Coordinates of C-alpha atoms in Angstrom, one line a residue:
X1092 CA 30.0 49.0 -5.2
X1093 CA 31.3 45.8 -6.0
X1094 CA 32.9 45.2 -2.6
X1095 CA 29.0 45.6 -1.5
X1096 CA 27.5 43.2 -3.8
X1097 CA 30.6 40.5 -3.0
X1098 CA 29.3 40.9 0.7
X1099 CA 25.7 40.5 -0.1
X1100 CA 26.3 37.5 -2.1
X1101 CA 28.5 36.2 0.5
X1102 CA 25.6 36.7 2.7
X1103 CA 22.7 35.2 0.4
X1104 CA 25.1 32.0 0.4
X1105 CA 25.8 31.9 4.0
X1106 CA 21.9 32.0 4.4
X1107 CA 20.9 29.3 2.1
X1108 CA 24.0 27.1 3.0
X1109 CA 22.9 27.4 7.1
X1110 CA 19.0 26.9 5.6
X1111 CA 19.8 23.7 4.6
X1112 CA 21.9 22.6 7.0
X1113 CA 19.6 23.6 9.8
X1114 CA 16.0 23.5 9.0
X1115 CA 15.8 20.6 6.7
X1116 CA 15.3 16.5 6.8
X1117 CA 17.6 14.0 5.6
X1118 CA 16.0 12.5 1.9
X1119 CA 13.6 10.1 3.6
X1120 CA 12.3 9.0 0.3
X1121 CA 15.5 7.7 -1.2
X1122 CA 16.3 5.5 2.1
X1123 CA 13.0 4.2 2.6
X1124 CA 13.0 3.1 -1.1
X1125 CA 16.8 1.8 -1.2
X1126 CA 17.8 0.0 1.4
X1127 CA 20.6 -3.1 1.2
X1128 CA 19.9 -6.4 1.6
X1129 CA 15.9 -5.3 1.0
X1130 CA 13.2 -5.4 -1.6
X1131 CA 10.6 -2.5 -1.5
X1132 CA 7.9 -2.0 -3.7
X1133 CA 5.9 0.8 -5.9
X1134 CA 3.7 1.3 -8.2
X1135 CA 4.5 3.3 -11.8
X1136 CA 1.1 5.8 -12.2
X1137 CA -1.5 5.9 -13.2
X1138 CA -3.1 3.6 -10.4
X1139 CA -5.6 1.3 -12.5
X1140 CA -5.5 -0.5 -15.6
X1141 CA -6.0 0.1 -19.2
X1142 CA -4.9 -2.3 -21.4
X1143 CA -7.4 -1.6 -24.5
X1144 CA -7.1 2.2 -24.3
X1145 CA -3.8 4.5 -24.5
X1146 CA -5.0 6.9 -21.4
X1147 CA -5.9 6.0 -18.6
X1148 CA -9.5 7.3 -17.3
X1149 CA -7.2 8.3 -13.7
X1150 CA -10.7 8.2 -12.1
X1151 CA -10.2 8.1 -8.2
X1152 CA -6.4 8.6 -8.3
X1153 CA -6.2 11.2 -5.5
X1154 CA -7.9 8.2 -3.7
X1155 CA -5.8 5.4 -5.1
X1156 CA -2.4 7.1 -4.0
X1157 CA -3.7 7.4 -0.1
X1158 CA -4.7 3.7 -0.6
X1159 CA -0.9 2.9 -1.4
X1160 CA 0.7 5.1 1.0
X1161 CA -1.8 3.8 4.1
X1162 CA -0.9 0.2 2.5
X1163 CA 3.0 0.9 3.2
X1164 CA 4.2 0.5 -0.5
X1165 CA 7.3 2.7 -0.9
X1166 CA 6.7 4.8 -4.2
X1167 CA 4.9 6.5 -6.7
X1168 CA 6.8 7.2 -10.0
X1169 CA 5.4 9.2 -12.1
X1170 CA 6.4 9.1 -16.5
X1171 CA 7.4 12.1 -18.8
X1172 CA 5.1 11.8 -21.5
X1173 CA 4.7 14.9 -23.3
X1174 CA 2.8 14.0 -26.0
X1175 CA 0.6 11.5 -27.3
X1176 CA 2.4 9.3 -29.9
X1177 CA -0.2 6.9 -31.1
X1178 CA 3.1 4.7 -32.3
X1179 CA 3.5 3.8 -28.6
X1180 CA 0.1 4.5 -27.6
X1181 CA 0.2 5.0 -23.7
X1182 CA -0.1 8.6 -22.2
X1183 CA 1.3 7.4 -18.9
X1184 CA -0.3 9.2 -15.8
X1185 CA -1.0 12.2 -18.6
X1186 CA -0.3 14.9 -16.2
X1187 CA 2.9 16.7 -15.9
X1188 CA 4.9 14.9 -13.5
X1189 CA 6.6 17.6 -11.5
X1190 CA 3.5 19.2 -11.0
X1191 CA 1.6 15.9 -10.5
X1192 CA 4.2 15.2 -7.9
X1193 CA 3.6 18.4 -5.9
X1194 CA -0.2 17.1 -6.1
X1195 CA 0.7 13.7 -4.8
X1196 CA 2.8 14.8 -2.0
X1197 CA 0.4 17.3 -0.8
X1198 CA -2.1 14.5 -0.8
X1199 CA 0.2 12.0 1.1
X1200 CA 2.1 11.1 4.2
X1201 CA 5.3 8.9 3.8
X1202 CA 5.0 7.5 0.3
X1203 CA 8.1 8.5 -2.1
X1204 CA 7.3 10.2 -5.0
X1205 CA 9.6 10.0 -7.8
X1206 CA 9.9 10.5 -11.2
X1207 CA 10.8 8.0 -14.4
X1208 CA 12.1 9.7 -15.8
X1209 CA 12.3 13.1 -16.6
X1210 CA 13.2 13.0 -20.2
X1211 CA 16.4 15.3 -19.8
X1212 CA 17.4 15.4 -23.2
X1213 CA 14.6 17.6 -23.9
X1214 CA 14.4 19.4 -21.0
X1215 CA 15.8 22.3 -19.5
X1216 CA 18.3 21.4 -17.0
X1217 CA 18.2 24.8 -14.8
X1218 CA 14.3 24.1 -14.9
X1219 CA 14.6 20.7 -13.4
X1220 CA 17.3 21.6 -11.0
X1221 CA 14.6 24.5 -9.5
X1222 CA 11.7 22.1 -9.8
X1223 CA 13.2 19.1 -7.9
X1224 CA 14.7 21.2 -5.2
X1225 CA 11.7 23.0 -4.7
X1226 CA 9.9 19.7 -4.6
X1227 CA 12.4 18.1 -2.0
X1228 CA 11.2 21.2 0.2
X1229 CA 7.5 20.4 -0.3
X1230 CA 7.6 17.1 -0.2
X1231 CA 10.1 17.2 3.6
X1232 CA 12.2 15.2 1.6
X1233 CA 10.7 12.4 0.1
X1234 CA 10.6 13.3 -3.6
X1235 CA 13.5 11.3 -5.8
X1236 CA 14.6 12.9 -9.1
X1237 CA 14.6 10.0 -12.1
X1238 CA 16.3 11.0 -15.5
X1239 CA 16.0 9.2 -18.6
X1240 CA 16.8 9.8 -22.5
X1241 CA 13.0 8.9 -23.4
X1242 CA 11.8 5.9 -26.0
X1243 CA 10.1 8.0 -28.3
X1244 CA 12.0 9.6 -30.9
X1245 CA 9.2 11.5 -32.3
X1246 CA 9.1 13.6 -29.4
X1247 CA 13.0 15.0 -30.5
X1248 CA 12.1 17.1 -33.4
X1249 CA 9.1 18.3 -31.7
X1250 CA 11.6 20.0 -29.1
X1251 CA 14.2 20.8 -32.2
X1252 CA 16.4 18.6 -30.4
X1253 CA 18.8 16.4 -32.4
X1254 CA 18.2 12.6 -31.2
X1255 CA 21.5 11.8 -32.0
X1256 CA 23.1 13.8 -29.3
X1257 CA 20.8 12.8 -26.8
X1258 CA 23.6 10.6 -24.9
X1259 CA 25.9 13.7 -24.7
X1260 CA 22.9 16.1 -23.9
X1261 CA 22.1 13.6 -20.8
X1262 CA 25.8 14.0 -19.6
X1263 CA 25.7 17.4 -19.9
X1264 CA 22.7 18.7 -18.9
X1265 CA 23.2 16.0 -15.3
X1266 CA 26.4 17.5 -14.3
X1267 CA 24.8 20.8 -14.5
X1268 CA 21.8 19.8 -12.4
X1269 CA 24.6 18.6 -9.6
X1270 CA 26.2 22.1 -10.1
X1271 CA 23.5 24.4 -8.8
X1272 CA 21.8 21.6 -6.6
X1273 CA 24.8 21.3 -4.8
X1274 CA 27.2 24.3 -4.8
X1275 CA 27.1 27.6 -4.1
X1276 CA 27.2 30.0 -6.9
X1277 CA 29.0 27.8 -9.2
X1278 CA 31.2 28.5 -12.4
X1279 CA 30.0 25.9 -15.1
X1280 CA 30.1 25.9 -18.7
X1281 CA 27.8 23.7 -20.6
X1282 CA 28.0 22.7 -23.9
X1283 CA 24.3 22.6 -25.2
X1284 CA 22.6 24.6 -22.0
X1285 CA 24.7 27.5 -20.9
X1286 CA 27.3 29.1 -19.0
X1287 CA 27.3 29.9 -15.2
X1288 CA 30.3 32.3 -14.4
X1289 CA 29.7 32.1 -10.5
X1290 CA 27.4 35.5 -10.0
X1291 CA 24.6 33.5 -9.6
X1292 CA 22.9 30.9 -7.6
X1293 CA 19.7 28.6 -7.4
X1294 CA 17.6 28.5 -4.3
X1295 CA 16.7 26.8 -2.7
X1296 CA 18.9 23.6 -2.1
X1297 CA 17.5 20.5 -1.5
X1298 CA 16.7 19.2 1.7
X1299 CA 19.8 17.2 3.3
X1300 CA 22.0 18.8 0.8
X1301 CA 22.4 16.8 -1.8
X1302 CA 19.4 15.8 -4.5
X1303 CA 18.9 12.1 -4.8
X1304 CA 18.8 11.0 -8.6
X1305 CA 18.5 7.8 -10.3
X1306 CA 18.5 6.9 -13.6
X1307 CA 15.4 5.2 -15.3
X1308 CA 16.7 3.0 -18.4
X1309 CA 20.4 3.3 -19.8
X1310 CA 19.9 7.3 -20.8
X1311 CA 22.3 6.7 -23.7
X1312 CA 25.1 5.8 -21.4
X1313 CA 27.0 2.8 -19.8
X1314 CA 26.4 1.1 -17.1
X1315 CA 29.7 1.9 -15.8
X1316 CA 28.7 5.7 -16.1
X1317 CA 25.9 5.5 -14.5
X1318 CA 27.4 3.7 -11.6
X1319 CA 29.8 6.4 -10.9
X1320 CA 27.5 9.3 -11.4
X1321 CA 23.9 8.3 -10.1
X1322 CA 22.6 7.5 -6.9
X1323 CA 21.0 4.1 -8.5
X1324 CA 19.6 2.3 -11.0
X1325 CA 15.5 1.1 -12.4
X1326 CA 16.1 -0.6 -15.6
X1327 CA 13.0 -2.5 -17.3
X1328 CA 13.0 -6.1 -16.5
X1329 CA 11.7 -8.9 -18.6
X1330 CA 14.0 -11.8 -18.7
X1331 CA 14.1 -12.8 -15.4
X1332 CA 16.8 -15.3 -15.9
X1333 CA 19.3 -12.3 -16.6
X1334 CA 18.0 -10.5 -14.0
X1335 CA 21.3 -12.1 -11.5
X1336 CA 23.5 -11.1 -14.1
X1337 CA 22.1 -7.6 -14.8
X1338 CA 22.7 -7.1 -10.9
X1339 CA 26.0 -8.0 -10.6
X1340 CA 27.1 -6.6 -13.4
X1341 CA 26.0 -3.2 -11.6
X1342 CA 27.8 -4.1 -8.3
X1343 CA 30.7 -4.7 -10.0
X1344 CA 30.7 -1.3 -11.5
X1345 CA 30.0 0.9 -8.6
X1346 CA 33.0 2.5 -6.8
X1347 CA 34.2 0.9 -3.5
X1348 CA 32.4 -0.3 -1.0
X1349 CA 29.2 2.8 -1.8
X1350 CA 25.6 1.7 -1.7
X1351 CA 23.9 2.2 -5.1
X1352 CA 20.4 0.3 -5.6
X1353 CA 19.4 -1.5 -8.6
X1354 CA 15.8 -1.4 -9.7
X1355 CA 13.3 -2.5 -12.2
X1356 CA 10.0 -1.2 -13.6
X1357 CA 7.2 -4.2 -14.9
X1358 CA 4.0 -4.5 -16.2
X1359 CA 2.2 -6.4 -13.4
X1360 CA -0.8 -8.4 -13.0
X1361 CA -2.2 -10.5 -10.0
X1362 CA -3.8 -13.3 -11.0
X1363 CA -6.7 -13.8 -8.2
X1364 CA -6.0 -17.4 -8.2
X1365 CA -2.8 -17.2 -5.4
X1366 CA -1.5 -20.7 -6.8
X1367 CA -1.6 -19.3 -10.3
X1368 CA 2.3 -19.8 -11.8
X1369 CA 4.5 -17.3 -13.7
X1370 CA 2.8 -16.3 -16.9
X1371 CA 5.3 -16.6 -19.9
X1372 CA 3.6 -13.2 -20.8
X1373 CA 5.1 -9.5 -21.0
X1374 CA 5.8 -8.4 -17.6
X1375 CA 5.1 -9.8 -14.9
X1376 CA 1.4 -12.5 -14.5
X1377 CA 1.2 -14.1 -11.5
X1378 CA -0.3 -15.0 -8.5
X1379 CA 0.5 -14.5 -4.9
X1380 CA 2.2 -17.5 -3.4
X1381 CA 4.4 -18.2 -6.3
X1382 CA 5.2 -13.9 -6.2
X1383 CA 6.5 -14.3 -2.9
X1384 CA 9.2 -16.9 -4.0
X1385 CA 10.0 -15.2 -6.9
X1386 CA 10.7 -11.7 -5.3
X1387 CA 12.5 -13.5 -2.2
X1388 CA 14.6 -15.1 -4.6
X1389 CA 15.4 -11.9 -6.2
X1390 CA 16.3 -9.8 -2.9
X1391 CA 18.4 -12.8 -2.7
X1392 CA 20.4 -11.8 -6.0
X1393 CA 20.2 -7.9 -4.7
X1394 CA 17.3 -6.2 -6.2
X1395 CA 16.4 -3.5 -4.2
X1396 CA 12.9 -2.1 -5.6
X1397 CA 10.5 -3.2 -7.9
X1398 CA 8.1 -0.3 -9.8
X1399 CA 4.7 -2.5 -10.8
X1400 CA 3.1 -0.8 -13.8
X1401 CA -0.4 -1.5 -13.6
X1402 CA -1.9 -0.8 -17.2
X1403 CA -2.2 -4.2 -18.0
X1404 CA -3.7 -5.7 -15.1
X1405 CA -7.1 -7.6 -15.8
X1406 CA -8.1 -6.8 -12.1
X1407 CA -9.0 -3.1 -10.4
X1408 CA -6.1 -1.4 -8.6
X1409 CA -7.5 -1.4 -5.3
X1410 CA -7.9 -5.3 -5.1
X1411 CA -4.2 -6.0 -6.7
X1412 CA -3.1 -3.3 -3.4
X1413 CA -5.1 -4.7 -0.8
X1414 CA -4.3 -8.3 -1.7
X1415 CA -0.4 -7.2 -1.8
X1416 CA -0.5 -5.1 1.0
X1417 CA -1.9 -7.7 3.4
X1418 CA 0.0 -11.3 2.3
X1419 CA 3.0 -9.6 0.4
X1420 CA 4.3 -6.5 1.7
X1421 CA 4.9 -8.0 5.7
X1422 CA 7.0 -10.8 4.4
X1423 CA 9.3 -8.0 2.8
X1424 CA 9.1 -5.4 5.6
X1425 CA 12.9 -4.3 6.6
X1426 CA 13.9 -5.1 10.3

C-alpha cells in the first residue's frame, strides 16, 4: 500500500511538473512591465477620481480597464483593503483583489494585472500561493503577485494578528509561498502558518514555473532583503529629489549582475494646461510637456515603472488616458 501511493504521487508530480513545462507561457506580465533601461506605466485602481469621498463610485470600470489596455499602458494593480478605516479613509478599488483580478483579466487582452499588495501579514499564505497560481493560469501569464505588510494597523486585531510580528510573519509566510509555487511536494515548516512534511502538493503551478512577486512598500524588511528575495521593487515616491538615490541604493543591493526593477506608486494628476509645471503638491500635478522630461529624466536614473493612482485627479479618467496614451506613452515605447 504505501509502495502504491509513493508511485501515484510520483505520478501526480511527474504530471503537473511536464504541465507546466509544456502547456504553459512564459510570465508575459512581469517582462512587459520590467524591462531594463525602460519606463512603463500603470494605473493603481480604481480608474477615476475621488478626492472628496473615501470609495470610489467604480462606475464604468469594466469599460475604463479596456480603455487602458487598448491605450497600451502596462498594468493594473489592484490594493488589499479589507475594511473600511475611516482614519485613512480610502477603500481602494473596494473589491477583493484576487477575485477583481480574475474579473479584469477575463475582461482584457495584454494588460498586466497585479496586485499592491496583498497584505500577507494577515493573510493565509497557502491561500495566496493557490489563488496566484491559479490566476497565472487564467490570466496566460500576465498576473504579478505584489505583497506588502499593510498601513493600517487597525486591521491587525481585526484578524487577531499581533502587529508587532508583522516583519517576521512577512518572511515567513513568503518563503512558504516559494515552497509550494515552486517545488514539488515540499517539506517546510513554518513558524506562524504550518508544517508541510512532503505528502502533499499544490496545483497547479504557475505558468513558466516560477511566480513573479514584488514587494509593494518595505513589508517590515530591508531593502537588502528584499533585493535578495523578490523579483522587484514599487515603493511610494514623493520626494523626487531622493528618487536617484532610492534607485541606487537598490542596485547596489541586488546580487550580481540579476535584473530586479525598481518602481513607484503616486497620486497623479494631469493638469489640462500641457505647459503647466510640477505642482509642489502630494503626488504628482502636472502637465504633459514638462511630464515627459521629468519621467525621461527618471528612466535615466533607472526607474522602471510608474503605478499613477488616480483618486486625486481633478480631471475624468478617460481624458488623463487618452491624453497620455497619445503624446506620452510613444515617446516611452521599448525598441
Amino acid at each position: 500500500m504505501a509502495e502504491g501511493h509513493a508511485n501515484e504521487l510520483a505520478r501526480a508530480a511527474v504530471q503537473w511538473k511536464s504541465f507546466g513545462a509544456e502547456t504553459v507561457q512564459p510570465a508575459v506580465g512581469f517582462s512587459q512591465v520590467f524591462q531594463p533601461d525602460t519606463l512603463t506605466f500603470g494605473f493603481i485602481a480604481p480608474l477615476e477620481s475621488y478626492p472628496d469621498r473615501p470609495a470610489p463610485t467604480m462606475r464604468d470600470h469594466l469599460a475604463l480597464a479596456r480603455t487602458a489596455d487598448d491605450a497600451g499602458f502596462s498594468a493594473i494593480w489592484l490594493r488589499d483593503v479589507p475594511f473600511y478605516d475611516p482614519s485613512f479613509g480610502d477603500l481602494g478599488q473596494v473589491f477583493d483583489p484576487m477575485s477583481y483580478a480574475g474579473f479584469l483579466a477575463a475582461a482584457t487582452k495584454r494588460i498586466a494585472i497585479g496586485t499592491a499588495g496583498i497584505v500577507l501579514p494577515l493573510r493565509d499564505p497557502l491561500a495566496i500561493a493557490k489563488q496566484a497560481t491559479t490566476l497565472s493560469h487564467l490570466t496566460d501569464g500576465r498576473f504579478i503577485l505584489g505583497l506588502s505588510s499593510g498601513d493600517r494597523p487597525a486591521e491587525y486585531p481585526a484578524f487577531g494578528v499581533d502587529f508587532d510580528t508583522r516583519s517576521d510573519r512577512f518572511r515567513d509566510a513568503y518563503a512558504l509561498i516559494r515552497a509550494v509555487t515552486e517545488e514539488s511536494f515540499p517539506q517546510y515548516h513554518s513558524t506562524h502558518f504550518g508544517t508541510l512534511d512532503g505528502s502533499l502538493d499544490l496545483v497547479p503551478k504557475p505558468q513558466g514555473g516560477r511566480l513573479p512577486i514584488i514587494a509593494v512598500g518595505r513589508a517590515g524588511q530591508s531593502v537588502e532583503w528584499l533585493a535578495q528575495n523578490t523579483d522587484g521593487w514599487i515603493w511610494h515616491q514623493s520626494d523626487f529629489a531622493r528618487l536617484g538615490g532610492v534607485v541606487a541604493n537598490w542596485r547596489a543591493a541586488v546580487p550580481g549582475p540579476q535584473f530586479k526593477p525598481y518602481g513607484y506608486g503616486t497620486f497623479f494628476d494631469l493638469d489640462r494646461d500641457p505647459d503647466a509645471p510640477l505642482s509642489p503638491v502630494r503626488g504628482l500635478s502636472i502637465g504633459r510637456k514638462a511630464l515627459i522630461d521629468l519621467w525621461r529624466r527618471q528612466r535615466d536614473l533607472g526607474v522602471n515603472h510608474v503605478a499613477l493612482n488616480l483618486k486625486m485627479a481633478r480631471r475624468p479618467a478617460v481624458e488623463i488616458m487618452d491624453e497620455l496614451g497619445e503624446y506620452v506613452l510613444p515617446l516611452f515605447t521599448a525598441g
